[in-house]
Structures are given as C-alpha cells and as structure tokens.
Amino acid sequence: MRLTRYFLPVLREVPAEAQITSHKLMLRAGMIKQAVSGIYSWMPLGLKVLQKIERIVVEEQERAGHLPLLMPTIQPASLWQMSGRYDDYGEEMLRIRDRHNRDLLYGPTNEELITEIFSSHVKSYRDLPLTLFHIQWKFRDEMRPRFGVMRGREFLMKDGYNFDIDMDAAIHSYNRHLVSYLKTYERLGLKAIPMRADTGPIGGNYSHEFLVLADTGESEVFFDKRILDFNFGIANVDFDDIDECQKIVDEWTAPYARTDETHDPEIFDRDVPEEFQGVSRAIEVGQIFYFGTKYSEPMGAYVTNSEGKQVPVHMGSHGIGVSRLVGAIIEAFHDDKGIKWPISVAPFKVGIVNTVMGDSESCEISEKIYSELTNANLDPLYDDRDERVGSKFTTMELIGIPWRITVGPRGLKKGIVELTDRHTGESREIPTDNIVTLIKELI
Ligand code: ATP
Ligand code: MG
C-alpha cells in the first residue's frame, strides 16, 4: 500500500475522551472512529488488525475440529422466553420490535439460537460430538461503555458451542477449548492466563477466564508469579487425546490464579508460597463454560443415546473478545511513541520510508523494494508522501509497523538502506539487493 493512496486519518492531539493508552493510540493511529458511545467504525488500519486476529482465531478453532457457521445478529425473543433468560438478562439486552409487532433482540450471545439449530437437526448420539462457532457482532447495552473497544456496546466476539452426549464428553470438549484458546493467545503474542471463574449470566457450574495482565485491566487477579514464566508452548498437543488435554488443564490452571470473584485466600495462600503471591489488574480476553443441560432441557435438545433412550445433550460455550483483543494487544505492546504490533497481527509487516522524495535514485530503489516486498506477500506500507522524514518516522512508529526500511541518498551512495526494528529500536545497514530474503528470514 502507498500511503498517498491510503486512508489513515491520524490525529496529532491526544483525544480528551480517551483515558487509557490503547484507546488513545487507536484514535491517534486512525484505527477507529466513534459513532456513538460504545459503538465504533473501524477505519482501514483498524480493520486490518481486527481481520488478522479473526483469521488466527478461525484457524485455531478449525484446527481443534470446530466448525464455522454464521448466525444473525437479530434473534427472536421467543427463544429467550423458552430458556427463561428473556427477563433475566435485564437492561443489557437491546430489545427491538418490528413492523408486525414481533419482539426481537440484538444478540448479546447465542446459546438459545444455536440450541434451536441443533435440536432441529440432530437426533442421535451418532452425530455427536459437535462444536459450532461463529465470529459475529454482539450488542450489550453496557452501563458504562469505556476504554474504546475494550468495553464497547457493539463488539465482535468469537462464540462457540459444544454438544456432547454426557458430562465426561463435555468436559473433554471444555478441556480441548482451554488448550486451543491458549494456542490462540500464544499466536497473538499474548500471555493469557487461564483462571477459574464465576459463570455470571451464562450460568452453569464450571468456567475459566483468560486474562492478560495490564495495569488498565478491569478485573483484579491473584496469581502465582511463577505462571508468568510458564511456557505455554503447546503447538503439538493432540486434541483427541483426552488425557493429554486434561493434564494440561490440571497443570496450568490450579491453583495458580484466581479472579477476585473466585479468590479464596485460604486455598491460595496455602498452596502458593508467599514470595510467589502476586496481585494485578487484568483484561479478560476470553471465557469458557460448561453448563450441562441448562439450555438443552428447557429447549428440548434431546438425542437418543446408544441404549435408545432420549437424553438432553450436555453443552458448553466459549467466547473470545476479538475486538477487545485489539486494545488488549496494544496495552501489552506499546511505548511512548506508539504501538508495537506483534508480527502475527501487524497491519503491515514492513514500512518503507523514502527520505527524499525529490531524489530520483531514492524513488527508484524505494519503488523496487516496494514491488519486491509486495510480490513476496510481505504487505509493505510505502510512505511516498512529500513530507519531512521526521514526520514519516513518527507515523510509522505511531501505527506500530514492526520493520522499517529507510531509503535515502546518503545510504544509497554506499549501496545500503537502513532496517529498523520497532520492538528493540535497533537499526542496521543492509545492502539493497537482498532485502526480500533478509526480511523473510526475520519474519
Ligand atoms: P466482562 O466481564 O468483561 O463484562 P463477560 O464475562 O460479560 O465480560 P463473556 O460473555 O464471557 O463476557 O464474553 C466473552 C468475551 O467477550 C469476554 O471475555 C470479553 O473478552 C469479550 N467482551 C465481553 N463484553 C465485552 C464488551 N462490552 N466489549 C468488548 N468485548 C467484550
Ligand atoms: Mg466473561
């Protein structure tokens, strides 16, 4: 992409309404624009990051054997009356009436809708286990929308639902989700710690939240500091291996960390030596639940088991806050100049800064590097504006591009350009002729 052809509405001033770093930086970098409180338009740069996160989430879900579908944002109230949640959900639910006076709602979550889809089509244990997921916008009329996309009213969530024949099978699905979530966060460059949690309005009896430690987080967590050194390097876990998944859940979740709701000082203090007891703020980036037959019984999601008996299916649900993750990643990776994207979600992997637009050789070499990187699918952003070099650097740093190539007459006399790492700030000189090979090695 050439910056002169891009739409990057960066702001010079720090917007007054933004309180936390990620919100400020998302506005300054021209990633989002508020439409109304808690509801945002995603500008091209923001959308690119959102879609990269989405892609990783989908890949990891599919790898775990979960099937994508897409349910609508609008749902009939009747399904929620059947489960009993229409009244329970309260004012967070946006209720709508159509021209025929039918009660509808903008979905805050999808347990009811997916249970209805399941029960209409699946009748036998032979079709189980089944896990379906989608990535779709949700609406929750939050009391205090704030911190930009971190606590929006409209937000993008990956939500998945598992259907199993009994509790044992459903717990395996639960464990498989826990492992696949750890893999997902790891690919996003984040250390998300799984913690036992309360179930809240989703209900049920077993739940974990995934939390990223950050001073600006809304939850308070108690944790064993040693969990920060754990290597969640779990790329090769076999999801079908029930014992292996169970072992990971046992090893990595208890008694290392608790949220404030589930923190039991007696257990934590007994199991964790004092010097390792940590307390921090944290951002919730996901949650998984096992809730048995809470929805299948009232909504009639029964199948015949191997003995020919009708039994309600055991279910769980799992959510990842896709749009919140954009903010959470910025909270984890930034400095006073701006964002520092992990390479896996960077909107552009490489930036090219042409320091003297009037210099024909600089233009020629910049164009050459730009087309080579483009052809190698390395997604470069070429700053071809007629601007001062200082302001070009400022923009690249603000929007967080991991690698910057600086092209200018002085270096070109020696046959070199400069390559700068946004994460370390280090620069090195590289010959103009093997840039693509080198960049490929680095990423
Ligand atoms: P919270 O406790 O932060 O209100 P929740 O527990 O109500 O979240 P879940 O139902 O578990 O949320 O939803 C799954 C994920 O969706 C959460 O872990 C979070 O990352 C994300 N999420 C929830 N509410 C919002 C929101 N208002 N804005 C952005 N993301 C959200
Ligand atoms: Mg939650």
Tab-separated table of N, CA and C in Angstrom, residues 34-40 91-92 94 106-108 137-146 148-156 323:
chain	number	residue	atom	x	y	z
A	34	GLN	N	-15.453	6.829	16.749
A	34	GLN	CA	-16.689	6.575	17.493
A	34	GLN	C	-17.897	7.067	16.709
A	35	ALA	N	-18.942	6.207	16.638
A	35	ALA	CA	-20.199	6.619	16.003
A	35	ALA	C	-21.119	7.201	17.072
A	36	VAL	N	-21.211	6.487	18.186
A	36	VAL	CA	-21.966	6.927	19.346
A	36	VAL	C	-21.382	6.120	20.501
A	37	SER	N	-21.644	6.513	21.730
A	37	SER	CA	-20.992	5.885	22.873
A	37	SER	C	-20.930	4.345	22.778
A	38	GLY	N	-19.714	3.809	22.821
A	38	GLY	CA	-19.535	2.352	22.810
A	38	GLY	C	-19.723	1.693	21.459
A	39	ILE	N	-19.858	2.487	20.405
A	39	ILE	CA	-20.079	1.939	19.060
A	39	ILE	C	-19.118	2.625	18.090
A	40	TYR	N	-18.343	1.841	17.365
A	40	TYR	CA	-17.242	2.384	16.559
A	40	TYR	C	-17.292	1.924	15.115
A	91	GLU	N	-31.359	-5.072	31.429
A	91	GLU	CA	-31.252	-3.894	30.570
A	91	GLU	C	-30.093	-3.934	29.607
A	92	GLU	N	-29.193	-4.935	29.776
A	92	GLU	CA	-28.073	-5.008	28.839
A	92	GLU	C	-28.541	-5.461	27.463
A	94	LEU	N	-30.603	-5.317	24.095
A	94	LEU	CA	-31.276	-4.337	23.246
A	94	LEU	C	-32.494	-5.005	22.622
A	106	TYR	N	-31.208	-7.760	19.666
A	106	TYR	CA	-29.876	-7.812	19.055
A	106	TYR	C	-29.047	-8.714	19.970
A	107	GLY	N	-28.576	-9.841	19.442
A	107	GLY	CA	-27.971	-10.875	20.280
A	107	GLY	C	-26.789	-10.425	21.105
A	108	PRO	N	-26.854	-10.633	22.450
A	108	PRO	CA	-25.691	-10.404	23.298
A	108	PRO	C	-24.818	-11.656	23.367
A	137	TRP	N	-20.910	-9.831	15.384
A	137	TRP	CA	-21.084	-8.675	16.262
A	137	TRP	C	-22.143	-8.964	17.314
A	138	LYS	N	-21.868	-8.500	18.523
A	138	LYS	CA	-22.797	-8.658	19.640
A	138	LYS	C	-23.188	-7.261	20.097
A	139	PHE	N	-24.330	-7.172	20.752
A	139	PHE	CA	-24.679	-5.896	21.378
A	139	PHE	C	-25.040	-6.132	22.836
A	140	ARG	N	-24.370	-5.393	23.715
A	140	ARG	CA	-24.758	-5.391	25.132
A	140	ARG	C	-24.805	-3.924	25.539
A	141	ASP	N	-25.939	-3.532	26.053
A	141	ASP	CA	-26.109	-2.125	26.400
A	141	ASP	C	-25.427	-1.868	27.740
A	142	GLU	N	-24.098	-1.895	27.704
A	142	GLU	CA	-23.296	-1.769	28.918
A	142	GLU	C	-23.646	-0.475	29.649
A	143	MET	N	-23.681	-0.574	30.972
A	143	MET	CA	-23.964	0.587	31.800
A	143	MET	C	-22.948	1.694	31.570
A	144	ARG	N	-21.658	1.301	31.533
A	144	ARG	CA	-20.587	2.292	31.327
A	144	ARG	C	-19.651	1.853	30.208
A	145	PRO	N	-20.054	2.124	28.946
A	145	PRO	CA	-19.111	1.804	27.872
A	145	PRO	C	-17.879	2.673	28.041
A	146	ARG	N	-16.695	2.112	27.915
A	146	ARG	CA	-15.497	2.940	28.118
A	146	ARG	C	-14.270	2.233	27.584
A	148	GLY	N	-12.682	2.679	24.882
A	148	GLY	CA	-12.722	2.368	23.458
A	148	GLY	C	-13.317	0.999	23.197
A	149	VAL	N	-12.601	0.183	22.418
A	149	VAL	CA	-13.143	-1.133	22.039
A	149	VAL	C	-13.062	-2.147	23.171
A	150	MET	N	-12.433	-1.772	24.274
A	150	MET	CA	-12.301	-2.707	25.402
A	150	MET	C	-13.659	-3.010	26.034
A	151	ARG	N	-14.435	-1.979	26.261
A	151	ARG	CA	-15.789	-2.209	26.752
A	151	ARG	C	-16.732	-1.394	25.890
A	152	GLY	N	-17.041	-1.988	24.732
A	152	GLY	CA	-17.957	-1.341	23.811
A	152	GLY	C	-19.374	-1.803	24.093
A	153	ARG	N	-20.303	-1.261	23.347
A	153	ARG	CA	-21.664	-1.805	23.401
A	153	ARG	C	-21.837	-2.781	22.231
A	154	GLU	N	-21.362	-2.358	21.046
A	154	GLU	CA	-21.308	-3.305	19.939
A	154	GLU	C	-19.881	-3.825	19.864
A	155	PHE	N	-19.684	-5.123	19.870
A	155	PHE	CA	-18.313	-5.653	19.823
A	155	PHE	C	-18.306	-6.999	19.106
A	156	LEU	N	-17.123	-7.343	18.597
A	156	LEU	CA	-17.006	-8.574	17.815
A	156	LEU	C	-16.528	-9.703	18.715
A	323	SER	N	-12.709	-8.009	19.165
A	323	SER	CA	-12.418	-6.571	19.068
A	323	SER	C	-11.711	-6.064	20.324
